[in-house]
Short mmCIF file of C-alpha atoms and ligand atoms in Angstrom, two decimals:
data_model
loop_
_atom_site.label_atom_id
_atom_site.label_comp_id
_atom_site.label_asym_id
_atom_site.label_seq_id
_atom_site.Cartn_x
_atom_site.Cartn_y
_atom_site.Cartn_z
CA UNK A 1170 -33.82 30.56 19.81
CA UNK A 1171 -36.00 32.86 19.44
CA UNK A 1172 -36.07 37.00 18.46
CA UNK A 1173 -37.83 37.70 21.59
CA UNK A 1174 -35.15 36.30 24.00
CA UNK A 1175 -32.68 39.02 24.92
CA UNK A 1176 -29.52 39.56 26.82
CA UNK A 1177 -27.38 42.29 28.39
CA UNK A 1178 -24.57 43.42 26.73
CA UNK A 1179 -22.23 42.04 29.24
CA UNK A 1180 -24.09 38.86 29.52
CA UNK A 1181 -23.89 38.62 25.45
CA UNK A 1182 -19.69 39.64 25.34
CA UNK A 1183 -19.30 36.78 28.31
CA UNK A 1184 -21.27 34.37 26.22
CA UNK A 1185 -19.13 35.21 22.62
CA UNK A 1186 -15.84 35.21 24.76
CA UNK A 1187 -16.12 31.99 26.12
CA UNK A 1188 -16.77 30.79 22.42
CA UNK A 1189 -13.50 32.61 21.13
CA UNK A 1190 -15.19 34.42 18.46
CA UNK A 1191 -15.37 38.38 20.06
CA UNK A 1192 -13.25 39.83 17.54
CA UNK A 1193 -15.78 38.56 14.85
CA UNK A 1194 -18.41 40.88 16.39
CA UNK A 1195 -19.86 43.91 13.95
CA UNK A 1196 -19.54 47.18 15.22
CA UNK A 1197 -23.45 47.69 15.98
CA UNK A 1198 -23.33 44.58 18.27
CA UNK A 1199 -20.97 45.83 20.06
CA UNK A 1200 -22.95 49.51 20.48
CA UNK A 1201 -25.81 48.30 21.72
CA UNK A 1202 -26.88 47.52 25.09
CA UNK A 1203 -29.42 45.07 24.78
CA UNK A 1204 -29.04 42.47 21.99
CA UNK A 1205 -31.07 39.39 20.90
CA UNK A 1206 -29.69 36.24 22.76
CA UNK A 1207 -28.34 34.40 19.57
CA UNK A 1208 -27.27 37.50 17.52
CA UNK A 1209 -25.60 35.33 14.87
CA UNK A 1210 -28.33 35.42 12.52
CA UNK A 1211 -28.07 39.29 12.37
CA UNK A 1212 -24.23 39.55 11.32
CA UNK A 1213 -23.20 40.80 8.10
CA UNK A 1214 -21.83 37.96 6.31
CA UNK A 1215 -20.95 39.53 2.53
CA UNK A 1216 -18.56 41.11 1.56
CA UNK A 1217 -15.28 41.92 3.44
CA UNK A 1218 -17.22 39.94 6.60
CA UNK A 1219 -17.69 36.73 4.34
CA UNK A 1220 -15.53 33.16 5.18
CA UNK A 1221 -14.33 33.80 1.27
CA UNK A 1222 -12.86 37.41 1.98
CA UNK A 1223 -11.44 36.19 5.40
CA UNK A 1224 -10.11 33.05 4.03
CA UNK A 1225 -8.51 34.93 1.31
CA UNK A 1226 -6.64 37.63 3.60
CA UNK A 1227 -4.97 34.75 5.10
CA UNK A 1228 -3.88 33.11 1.89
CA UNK A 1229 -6.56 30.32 1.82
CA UNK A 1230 -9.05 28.92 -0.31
CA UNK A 1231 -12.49 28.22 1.47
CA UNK A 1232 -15.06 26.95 -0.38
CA UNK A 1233 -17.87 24.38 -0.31
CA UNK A 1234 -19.27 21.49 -2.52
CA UNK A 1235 -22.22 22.76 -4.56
CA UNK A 1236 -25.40 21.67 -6.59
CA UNK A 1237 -25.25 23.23 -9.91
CA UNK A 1238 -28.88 22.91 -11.00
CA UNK A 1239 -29.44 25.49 -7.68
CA UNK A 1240 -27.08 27.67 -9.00
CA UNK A 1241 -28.81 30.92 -10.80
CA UNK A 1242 -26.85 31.13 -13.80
CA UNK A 1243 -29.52 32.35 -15.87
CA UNK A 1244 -30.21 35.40 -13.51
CA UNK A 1245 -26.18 36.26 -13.35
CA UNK A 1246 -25.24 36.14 -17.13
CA UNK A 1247 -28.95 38.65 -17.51
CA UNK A 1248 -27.79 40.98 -14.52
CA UNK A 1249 -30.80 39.87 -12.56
CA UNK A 1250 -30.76 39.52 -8.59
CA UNK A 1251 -30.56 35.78 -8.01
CA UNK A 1252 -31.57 33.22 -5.27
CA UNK A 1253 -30.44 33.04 -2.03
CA UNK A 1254 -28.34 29.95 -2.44
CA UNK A 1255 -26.65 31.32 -5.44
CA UNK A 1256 -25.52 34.58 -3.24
CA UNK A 1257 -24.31 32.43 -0.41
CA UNK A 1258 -22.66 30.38 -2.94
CA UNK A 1259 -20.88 33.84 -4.36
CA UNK A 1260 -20.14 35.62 -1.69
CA UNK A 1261 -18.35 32.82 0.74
CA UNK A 1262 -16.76 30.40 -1.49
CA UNK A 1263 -13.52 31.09 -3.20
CA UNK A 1264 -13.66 27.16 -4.16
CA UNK A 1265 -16.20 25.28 -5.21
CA UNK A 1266 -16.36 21.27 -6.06
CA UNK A 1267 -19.93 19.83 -7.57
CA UNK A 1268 -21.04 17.60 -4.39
CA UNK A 1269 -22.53 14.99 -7.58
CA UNK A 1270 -22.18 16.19 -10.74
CA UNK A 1271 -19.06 15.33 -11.60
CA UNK A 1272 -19.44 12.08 -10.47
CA UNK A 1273 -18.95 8.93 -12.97
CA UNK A 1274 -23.50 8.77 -12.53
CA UNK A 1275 -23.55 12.87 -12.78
CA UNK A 1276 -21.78 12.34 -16.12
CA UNK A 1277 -22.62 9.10 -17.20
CA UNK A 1278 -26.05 8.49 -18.21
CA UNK A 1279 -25.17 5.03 -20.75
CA UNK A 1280 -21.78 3.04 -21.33
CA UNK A 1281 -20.89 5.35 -24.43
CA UNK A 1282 -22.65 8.94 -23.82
CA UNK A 1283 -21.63 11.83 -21.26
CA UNK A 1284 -23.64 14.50 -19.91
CA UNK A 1285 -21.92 17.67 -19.33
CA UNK A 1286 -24.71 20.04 -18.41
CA UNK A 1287 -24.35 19.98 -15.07
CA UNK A 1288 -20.85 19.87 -14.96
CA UNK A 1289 -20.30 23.00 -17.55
CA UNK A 1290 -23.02 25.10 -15.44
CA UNK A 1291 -20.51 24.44 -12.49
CA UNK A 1292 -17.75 25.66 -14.32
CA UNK A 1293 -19.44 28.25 -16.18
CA UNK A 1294 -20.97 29.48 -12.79
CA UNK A 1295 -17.19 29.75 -11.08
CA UNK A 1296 -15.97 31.52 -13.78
CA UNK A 1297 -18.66 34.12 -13.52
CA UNK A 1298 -17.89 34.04 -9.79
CA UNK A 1299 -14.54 34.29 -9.80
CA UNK A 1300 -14.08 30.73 -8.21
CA UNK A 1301 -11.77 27.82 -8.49
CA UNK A 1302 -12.93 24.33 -8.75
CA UNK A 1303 -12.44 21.05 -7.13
CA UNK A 1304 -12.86 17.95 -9.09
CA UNK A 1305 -14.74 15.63 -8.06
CA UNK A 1306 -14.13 12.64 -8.86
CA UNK A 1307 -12.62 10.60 -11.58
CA UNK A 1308 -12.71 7.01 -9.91
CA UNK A 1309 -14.62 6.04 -6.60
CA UNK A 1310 -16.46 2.67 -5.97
CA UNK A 1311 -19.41 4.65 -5.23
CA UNK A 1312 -21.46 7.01 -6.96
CA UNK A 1313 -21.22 4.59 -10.47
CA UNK A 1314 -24.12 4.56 -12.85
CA UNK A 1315 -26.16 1.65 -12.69
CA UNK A 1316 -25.37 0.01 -16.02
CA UNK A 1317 -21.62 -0.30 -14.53
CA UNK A 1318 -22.16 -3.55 -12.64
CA UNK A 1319 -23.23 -4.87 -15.57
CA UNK A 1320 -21.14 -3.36 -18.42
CA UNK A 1321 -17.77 -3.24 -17.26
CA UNK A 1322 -15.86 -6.54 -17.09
CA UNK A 1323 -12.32 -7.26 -16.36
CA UNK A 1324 -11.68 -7.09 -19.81
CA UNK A 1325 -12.59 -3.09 -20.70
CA UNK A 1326 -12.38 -1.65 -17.08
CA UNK A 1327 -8.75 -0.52 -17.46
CA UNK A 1328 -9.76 0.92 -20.97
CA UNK A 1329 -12.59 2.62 -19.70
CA UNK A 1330 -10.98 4.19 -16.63
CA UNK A 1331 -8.32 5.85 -19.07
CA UNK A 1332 -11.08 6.66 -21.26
CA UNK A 1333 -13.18 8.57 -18.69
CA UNK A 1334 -10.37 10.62 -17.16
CA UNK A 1335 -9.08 11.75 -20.73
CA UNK A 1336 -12.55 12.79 -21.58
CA UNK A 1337 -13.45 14.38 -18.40
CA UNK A 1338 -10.24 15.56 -17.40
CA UNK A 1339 -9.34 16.89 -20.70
CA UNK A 1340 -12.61 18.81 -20.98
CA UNK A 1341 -11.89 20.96 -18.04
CA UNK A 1342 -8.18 20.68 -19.00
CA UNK A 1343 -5.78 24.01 -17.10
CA UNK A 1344 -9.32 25.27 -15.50
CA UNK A 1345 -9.80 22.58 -12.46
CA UNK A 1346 -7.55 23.83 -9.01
CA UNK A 1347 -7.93 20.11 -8.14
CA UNK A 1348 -8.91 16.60 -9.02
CA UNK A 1349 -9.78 14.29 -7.08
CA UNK A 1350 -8.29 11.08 -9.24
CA UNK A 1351 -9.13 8.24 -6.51
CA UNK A 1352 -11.66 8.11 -3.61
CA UNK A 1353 -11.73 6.09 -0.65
CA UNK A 1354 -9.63 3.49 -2.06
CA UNK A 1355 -8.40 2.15 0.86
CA UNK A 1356 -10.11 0.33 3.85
CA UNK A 1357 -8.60 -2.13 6.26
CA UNK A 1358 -11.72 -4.04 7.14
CA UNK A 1359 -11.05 -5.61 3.67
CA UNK A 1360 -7.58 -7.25 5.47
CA UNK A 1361 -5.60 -6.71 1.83
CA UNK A 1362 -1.62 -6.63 3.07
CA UNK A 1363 -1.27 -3.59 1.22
CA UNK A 1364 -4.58 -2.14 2.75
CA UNK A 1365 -6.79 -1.58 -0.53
CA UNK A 1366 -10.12 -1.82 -0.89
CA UNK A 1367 -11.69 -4.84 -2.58
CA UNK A 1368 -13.69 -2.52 -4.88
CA UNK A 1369 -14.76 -3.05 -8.22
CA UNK A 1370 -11.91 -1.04 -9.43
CA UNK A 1371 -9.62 -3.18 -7.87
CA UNK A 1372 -11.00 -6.18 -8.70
CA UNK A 1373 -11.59 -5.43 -11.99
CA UNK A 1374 -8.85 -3.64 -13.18
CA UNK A 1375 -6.01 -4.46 -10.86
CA UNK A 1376 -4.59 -2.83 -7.66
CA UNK A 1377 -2.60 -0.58 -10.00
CA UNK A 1378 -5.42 1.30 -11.25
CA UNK A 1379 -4.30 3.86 -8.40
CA UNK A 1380 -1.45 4.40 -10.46
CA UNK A 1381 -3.24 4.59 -13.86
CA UNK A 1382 -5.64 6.91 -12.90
CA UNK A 1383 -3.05 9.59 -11.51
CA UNK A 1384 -1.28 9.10 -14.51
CA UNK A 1385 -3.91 9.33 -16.67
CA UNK A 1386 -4.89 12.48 -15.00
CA UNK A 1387 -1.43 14.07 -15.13
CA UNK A 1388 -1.93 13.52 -19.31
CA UNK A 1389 -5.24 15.39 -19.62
CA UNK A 1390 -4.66 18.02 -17.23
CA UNK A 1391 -1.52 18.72 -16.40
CA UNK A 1392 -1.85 21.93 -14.31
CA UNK A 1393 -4.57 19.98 -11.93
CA UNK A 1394 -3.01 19.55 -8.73
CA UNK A 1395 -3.79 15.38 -8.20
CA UNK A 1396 -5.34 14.31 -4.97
CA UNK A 1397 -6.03 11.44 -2.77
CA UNK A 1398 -9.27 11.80 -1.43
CA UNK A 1399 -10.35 9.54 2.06
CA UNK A 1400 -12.42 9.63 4.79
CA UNK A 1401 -12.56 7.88 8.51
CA UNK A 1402 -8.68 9.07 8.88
CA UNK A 1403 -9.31 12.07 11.23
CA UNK A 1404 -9.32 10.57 14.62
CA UNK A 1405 -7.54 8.65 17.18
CA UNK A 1406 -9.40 5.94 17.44
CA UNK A 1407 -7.50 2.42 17.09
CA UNK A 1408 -9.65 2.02 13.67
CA UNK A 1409 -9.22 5.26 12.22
CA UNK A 1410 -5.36 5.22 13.18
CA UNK A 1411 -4.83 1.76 11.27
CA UNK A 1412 -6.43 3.77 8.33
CA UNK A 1413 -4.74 6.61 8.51
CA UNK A 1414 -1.91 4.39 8.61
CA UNK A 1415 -2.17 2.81 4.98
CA UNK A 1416 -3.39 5.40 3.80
CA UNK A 1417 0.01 7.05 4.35
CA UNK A 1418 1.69 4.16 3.50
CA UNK A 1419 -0.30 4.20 -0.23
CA UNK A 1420 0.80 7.97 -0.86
CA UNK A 1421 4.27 6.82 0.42
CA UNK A 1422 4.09 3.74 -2.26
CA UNK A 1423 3.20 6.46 -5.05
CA UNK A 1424 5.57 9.33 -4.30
CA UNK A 1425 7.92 6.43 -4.36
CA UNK A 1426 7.07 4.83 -7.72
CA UNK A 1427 6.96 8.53 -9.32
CA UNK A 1428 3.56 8.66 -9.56
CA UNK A 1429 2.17 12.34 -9.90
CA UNK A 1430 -0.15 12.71 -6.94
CA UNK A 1431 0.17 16.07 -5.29
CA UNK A 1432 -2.48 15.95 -2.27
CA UNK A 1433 -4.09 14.15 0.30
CA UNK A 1434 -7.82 15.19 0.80
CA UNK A 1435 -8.82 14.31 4.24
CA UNK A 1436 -13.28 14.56 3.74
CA UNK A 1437 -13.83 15.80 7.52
CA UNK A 1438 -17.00 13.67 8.04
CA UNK A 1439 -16.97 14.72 11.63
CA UNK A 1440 -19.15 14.09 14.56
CA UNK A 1441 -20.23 16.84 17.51
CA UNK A 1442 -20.10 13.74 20.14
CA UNK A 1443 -17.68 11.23 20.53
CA UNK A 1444 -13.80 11.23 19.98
CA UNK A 1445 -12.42 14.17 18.40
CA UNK A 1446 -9.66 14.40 15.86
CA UNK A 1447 -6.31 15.20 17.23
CA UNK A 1448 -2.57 14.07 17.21
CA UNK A 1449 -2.70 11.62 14.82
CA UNK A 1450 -3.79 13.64 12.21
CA UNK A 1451 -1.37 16.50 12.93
CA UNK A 1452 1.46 13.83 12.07
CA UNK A 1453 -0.11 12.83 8.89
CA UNK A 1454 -0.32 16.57 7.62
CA UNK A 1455 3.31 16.78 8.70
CA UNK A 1456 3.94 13.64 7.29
CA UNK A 1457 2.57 14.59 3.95
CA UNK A 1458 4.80 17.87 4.18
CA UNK A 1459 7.76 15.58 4.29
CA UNK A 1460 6.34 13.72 1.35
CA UNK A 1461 6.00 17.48 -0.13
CA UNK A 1462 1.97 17.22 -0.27
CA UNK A 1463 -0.27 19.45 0.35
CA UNK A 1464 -3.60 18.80 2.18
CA UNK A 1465 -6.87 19.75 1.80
CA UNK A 1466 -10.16 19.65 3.81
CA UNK A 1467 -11.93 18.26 1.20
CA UNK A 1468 -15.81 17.62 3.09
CA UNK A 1469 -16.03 19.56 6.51
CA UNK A 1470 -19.62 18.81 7.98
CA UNK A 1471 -20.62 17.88 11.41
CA UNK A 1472 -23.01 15.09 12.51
CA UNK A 1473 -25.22 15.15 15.32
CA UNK A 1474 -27.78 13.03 15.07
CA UNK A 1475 -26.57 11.18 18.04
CA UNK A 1476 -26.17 14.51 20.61
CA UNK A 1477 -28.93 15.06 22.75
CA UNK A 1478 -30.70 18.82 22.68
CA UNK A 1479 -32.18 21.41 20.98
CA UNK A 1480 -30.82 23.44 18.54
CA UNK A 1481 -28.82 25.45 20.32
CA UNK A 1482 -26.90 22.55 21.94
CA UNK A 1483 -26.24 21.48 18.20
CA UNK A 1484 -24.88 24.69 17.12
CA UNK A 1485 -23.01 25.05 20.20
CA UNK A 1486 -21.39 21.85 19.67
CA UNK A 1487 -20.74 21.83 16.08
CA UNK A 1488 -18.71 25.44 16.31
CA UNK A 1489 -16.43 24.29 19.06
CA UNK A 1490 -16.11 21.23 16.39
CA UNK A 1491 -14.96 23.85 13.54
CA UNK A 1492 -13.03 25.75 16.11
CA UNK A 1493 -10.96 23.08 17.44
CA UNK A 1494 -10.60 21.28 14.44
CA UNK A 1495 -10.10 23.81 11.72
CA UNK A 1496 -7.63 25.75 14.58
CA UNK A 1497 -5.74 22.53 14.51
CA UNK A 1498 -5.22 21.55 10.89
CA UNK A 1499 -5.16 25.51 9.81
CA UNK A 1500 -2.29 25.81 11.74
CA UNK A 1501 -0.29 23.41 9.52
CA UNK A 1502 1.30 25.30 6.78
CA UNK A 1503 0.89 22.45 4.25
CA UNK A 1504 -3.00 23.07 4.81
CA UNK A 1505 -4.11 26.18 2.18
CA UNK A 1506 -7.47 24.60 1.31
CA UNK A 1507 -10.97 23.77 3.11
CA UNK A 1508 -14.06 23.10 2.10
CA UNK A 1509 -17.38 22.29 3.86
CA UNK A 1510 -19.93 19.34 2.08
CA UNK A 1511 -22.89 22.00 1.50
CA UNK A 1512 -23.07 25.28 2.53
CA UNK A 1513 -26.56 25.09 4.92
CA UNK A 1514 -28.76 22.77 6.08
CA UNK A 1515 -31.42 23.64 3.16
CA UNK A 1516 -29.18 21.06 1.60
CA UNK A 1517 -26.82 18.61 3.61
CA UNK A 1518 -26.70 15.15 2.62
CA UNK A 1519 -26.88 14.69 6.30
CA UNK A 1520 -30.77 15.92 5.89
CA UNK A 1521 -31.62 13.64 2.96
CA UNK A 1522 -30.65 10.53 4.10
CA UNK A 1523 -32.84 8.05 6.08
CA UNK A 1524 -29.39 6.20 7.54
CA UNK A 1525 -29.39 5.68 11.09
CA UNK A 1526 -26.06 7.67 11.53
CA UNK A 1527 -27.78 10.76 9.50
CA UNK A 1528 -31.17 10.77 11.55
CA UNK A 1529 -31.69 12.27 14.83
CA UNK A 1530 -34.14 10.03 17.21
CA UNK A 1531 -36.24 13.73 17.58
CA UNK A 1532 -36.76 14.07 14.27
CA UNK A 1533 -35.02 17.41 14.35
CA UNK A 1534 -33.33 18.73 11.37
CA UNK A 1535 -29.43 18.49 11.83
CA UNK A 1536 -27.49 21.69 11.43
CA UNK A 1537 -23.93 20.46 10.41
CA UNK A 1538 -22.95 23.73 8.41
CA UNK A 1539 -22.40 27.50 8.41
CA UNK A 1540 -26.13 28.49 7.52
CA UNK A 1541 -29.02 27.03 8.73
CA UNK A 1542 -32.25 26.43 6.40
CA UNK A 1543 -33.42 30.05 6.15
CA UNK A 1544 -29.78 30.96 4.92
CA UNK A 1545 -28.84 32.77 8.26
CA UNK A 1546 -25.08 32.21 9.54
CA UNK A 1547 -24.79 29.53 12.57
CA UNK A 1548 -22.19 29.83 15.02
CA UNK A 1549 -20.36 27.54 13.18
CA UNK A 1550 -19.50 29.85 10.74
CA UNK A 1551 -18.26 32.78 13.36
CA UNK A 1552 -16.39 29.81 14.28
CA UNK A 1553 -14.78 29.26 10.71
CA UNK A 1554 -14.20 32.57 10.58
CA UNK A 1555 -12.16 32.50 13.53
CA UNK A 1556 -10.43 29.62 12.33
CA UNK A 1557 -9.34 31.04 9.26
CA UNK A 1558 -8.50 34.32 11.11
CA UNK A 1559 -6.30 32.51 13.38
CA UNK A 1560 -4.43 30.21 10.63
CA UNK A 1561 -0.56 30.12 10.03
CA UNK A 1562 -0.65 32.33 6.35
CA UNK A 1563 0.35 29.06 4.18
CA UNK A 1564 2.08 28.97 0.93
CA UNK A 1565 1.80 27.07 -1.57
CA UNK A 1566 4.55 23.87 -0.28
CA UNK A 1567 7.40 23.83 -2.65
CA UNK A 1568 8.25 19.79 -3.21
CA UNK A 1569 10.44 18.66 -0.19
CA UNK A 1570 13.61 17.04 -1.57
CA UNK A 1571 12.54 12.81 -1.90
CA UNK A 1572 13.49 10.99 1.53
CA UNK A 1573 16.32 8.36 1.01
CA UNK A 1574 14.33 5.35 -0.30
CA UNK A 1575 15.19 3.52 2.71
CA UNK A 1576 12.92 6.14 4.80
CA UNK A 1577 10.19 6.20 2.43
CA UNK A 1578 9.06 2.54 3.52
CA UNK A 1579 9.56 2.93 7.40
CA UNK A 1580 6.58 1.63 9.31
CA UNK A 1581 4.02 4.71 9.91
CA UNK A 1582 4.11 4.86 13.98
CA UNK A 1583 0.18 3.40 14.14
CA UNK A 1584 -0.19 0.75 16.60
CA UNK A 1585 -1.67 -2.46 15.26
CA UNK A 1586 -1.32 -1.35 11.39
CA UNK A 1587 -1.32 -4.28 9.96
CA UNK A 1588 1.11 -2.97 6.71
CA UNK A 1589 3.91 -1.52 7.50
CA UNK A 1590 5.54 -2.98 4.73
CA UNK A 1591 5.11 -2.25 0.92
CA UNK A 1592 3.18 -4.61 -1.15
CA UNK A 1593 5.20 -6.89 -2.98
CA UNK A 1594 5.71 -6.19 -6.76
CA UNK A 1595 6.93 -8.90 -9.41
CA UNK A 1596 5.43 -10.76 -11.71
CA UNK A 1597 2.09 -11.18 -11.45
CA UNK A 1598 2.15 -8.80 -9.00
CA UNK A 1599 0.21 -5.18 -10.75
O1 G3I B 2470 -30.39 12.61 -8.65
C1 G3I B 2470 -31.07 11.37 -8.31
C2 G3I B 2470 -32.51 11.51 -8.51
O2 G3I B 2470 -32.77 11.70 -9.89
C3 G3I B 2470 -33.20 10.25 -7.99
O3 G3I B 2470 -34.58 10.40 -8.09
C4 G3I B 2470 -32.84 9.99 -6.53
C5 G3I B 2470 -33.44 8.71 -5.99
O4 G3I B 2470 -32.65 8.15 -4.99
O5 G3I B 2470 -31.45 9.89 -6.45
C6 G3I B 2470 -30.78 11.06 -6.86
O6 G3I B 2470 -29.42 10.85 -6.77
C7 G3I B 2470 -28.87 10.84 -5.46
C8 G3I B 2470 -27.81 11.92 -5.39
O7 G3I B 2470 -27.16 11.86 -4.15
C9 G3I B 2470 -28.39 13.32 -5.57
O8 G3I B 2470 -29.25 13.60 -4.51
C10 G3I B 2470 -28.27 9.48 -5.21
O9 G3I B 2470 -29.30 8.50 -5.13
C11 G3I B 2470 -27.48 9.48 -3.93
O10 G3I B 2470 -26.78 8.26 -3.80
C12 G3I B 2470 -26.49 10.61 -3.95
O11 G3I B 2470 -25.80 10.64 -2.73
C13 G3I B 2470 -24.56 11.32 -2.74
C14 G3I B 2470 -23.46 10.34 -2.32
O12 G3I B 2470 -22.24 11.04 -2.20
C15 G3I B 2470 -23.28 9.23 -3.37
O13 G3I B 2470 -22.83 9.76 -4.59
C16 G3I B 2470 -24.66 12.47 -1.76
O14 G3I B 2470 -25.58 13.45 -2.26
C17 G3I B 2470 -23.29 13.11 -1.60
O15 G3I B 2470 -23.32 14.08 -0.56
C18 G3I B 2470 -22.27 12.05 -1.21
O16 G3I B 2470 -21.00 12.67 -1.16
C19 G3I B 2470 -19.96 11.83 -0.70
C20 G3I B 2470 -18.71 12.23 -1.46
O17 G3I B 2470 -18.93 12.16 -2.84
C21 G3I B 2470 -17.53 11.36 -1.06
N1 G3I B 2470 -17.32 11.39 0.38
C22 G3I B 2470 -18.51 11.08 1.18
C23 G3I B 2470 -19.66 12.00 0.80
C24 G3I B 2470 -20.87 11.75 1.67
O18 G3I B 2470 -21.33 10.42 1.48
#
């Protein structure tokens, strides 16, 4: 949109209305009688206007997943103004979580050295800022250097699992809000009765490496709150609700088995067209209550490289996103946490990649975040901001009372989950 376009004042207050987001309007806007046509850019977004100041009125952590090497320590420790992405960083997240760096190939660089550079800057960086951190992660099939394939065997992968979280983890030991221990360990397509991923965690070190990684974890930090992390588990889809499925029946399977896991991070991969996320995932939130964890937004972004347009039918469409979903989850008082993957579109994922599911047949830029390239606010985040205004103040859960064993195995209400039972242990059996 551009500067020159303007509106009426009315025309403008009917527009913002009918997007739920007039109380968000500055004073000024309000004043004036002729205004640009997308005024978003103009708002004051600092200070006691920012996501991190509304977020925190309303007893919740908002935050976003960061690149530390952007992040302008050097001109904060000498007093010195810093970049843009730095005071974005600042001044809207009251949580950040490094989007690679503490990954196994951010830390990694041969079989027996780490690389904490990146990693300290991050936690040097929220320190400075006042922040709390996410960890991110300690075991995920993805993201694994590439000497892993051929350097870890069946015969050191459980010792090197242990190893990495008590290094890691006890590094950052009492200073991490968060870890999370195991990503995306569970997919159905695999057809696994108790709904695992064949990854090469499993394979090589045994389904319960779940198990010994939260445990592990608990060890070297034990102030961390422990977290599941997953994605693909927002929606009603048939798929998606077979996944959500075992993925409640795996957190069910550890709460039973006194494993020390403490949260369920549902990623928020969304996309602006298509089905939207709705009852299903209400249930698991309320689900996890029962189980007395808490849940965390983990990787809000929106995708629309499939929604036909301009810009302004991708902003459009990824605030009513936010809105509807962050309105819906926020509302859950077992919900005090949300992040989005990236804070603009200078530096989405969704803009490196070459996937077909990332790249928009126009070649456009996608805009799946808060600010835009330049660093101006979107309407998504006026619609974050309404979000968190309108949340249910949460509380930290305290831990529900166990259900009677007998309850803690009862088939998940998914239609065609093909595990409602827990997997068999025994001999032979890990
Ligand atoms: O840093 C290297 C660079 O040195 C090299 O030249 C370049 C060549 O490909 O690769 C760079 O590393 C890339 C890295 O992102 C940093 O840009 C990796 O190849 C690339 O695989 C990596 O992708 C990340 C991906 O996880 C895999 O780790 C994405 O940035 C990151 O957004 C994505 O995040 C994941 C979450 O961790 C888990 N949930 C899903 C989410 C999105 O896929």
């Amino acid at each position: 949109m551009t500067g020159k376009a303007h509106l009426t004042r009315r025309q403008f207050e009917k527009a913002v209305l009918t997007a739920g987001v007039a109380a968000a309007l500055p004073g000024w806007l309000r004043a004036s009688d002729e205004l640009p046509a997308d005024p978003t850019p103009y708002l004051n977004v600092t200070g006691a206007d920012s996501l991190r100041a509304h977020a925190t009125a309303r007893k919740l952590l908002y935050g976003a997943a960061v690149n530390p090497a952007l992040l302008d320590l050097e001109a904060i420790t000498a007093g010195a103004p810093t970049n843009g992405y730095t005071q974005l960083i600042q001044s809207q997240a009251a949580i950040v979580v490094a989007e690679n760096a503490m990954k196994w190939a951010g830390l990694r660089p041969t079989f027996d050295t780490f690389d904490f550079t990146l990693a300290d800057r991050l936690m040097r960086f929220a320190q400075l800022a006042g922040q709390q951190v996410r960890g991110h992660n300690l075991c995920w099939h993805e993201g694994l250097p590439s000497w892993f394939k051929n350097s870890v065997t069946k015969d050191n992968a459980r010792q090197l699992l242990v190893q990495h979280i008590q290094a890691v983890g006890g590094r950052y030991r009492g200073q991490i809000h968060s870890w999370d221990v195991v990503n995306e360990a569970v997919d159905p397509k695999d057809s696994r009765p108790d709904g695992l991923r064949n990854s090469p965690w499993l394979q090589l070190a045994g389904p319960d490496y779940i198990e010994l990684a939260f445990h592990t974890a608990a060890q070297a930090d034990p102030q961390a709150k422990l977290t599941y992390n997953d994605y693909g588990i927002e929606l009603d889809t048939p798929e998606q609700s077979v996944k959500r499925g075992q993925v409640l029946l795996l957190v069910r399977r550890l709460k039973a088995r006194g494993v020390p896991i403490h949260a369920l991070g549902v990623q928020s991969h969304l996309q602006a067209d298509g089905p939207q996320p709705g009852a299903g995932l209400v249930t698991l939130i309320r689900e996890c209550a029962k189980l007395g964890l808490e849940v965390y937004v983990t990787e809000m972004d929106v995708n629309t490289h499939s929604l036909p347009g301009g810009p302004e039918a991708q902003d459009a469409a990824v605030a009513q996103v936010y809105r509807n979903y962050l309105g819906m989850v926020l509302a859950e008082p077992n919900v005090p946490v949300a992040l989005t993957w990236g804070i603009s579109s200078a530096h989405t994922w969704l803009n490196g990649s070459q996937e077909p599911w990332a790249k928009r047949p126009d070649g456009a830029r996608q805009r799946p975040l808060p600010f835009d390239d330049e660093l101006k606010p979107t309407p998504a985040f006026l619609a974050i901001r309404a979000a968190i205004d309108a949340a249910r103040v949460s509380a930290t859960q305290p831990a529900q009372p166990g259900a009677a064993p007998g309850d803690l195995y009862k088939p998940f209400a998914v239609p065609g989950s093909p595990n409602p039972q827990p997997a068999p242990r025994g001999p032979g059996v890990r």
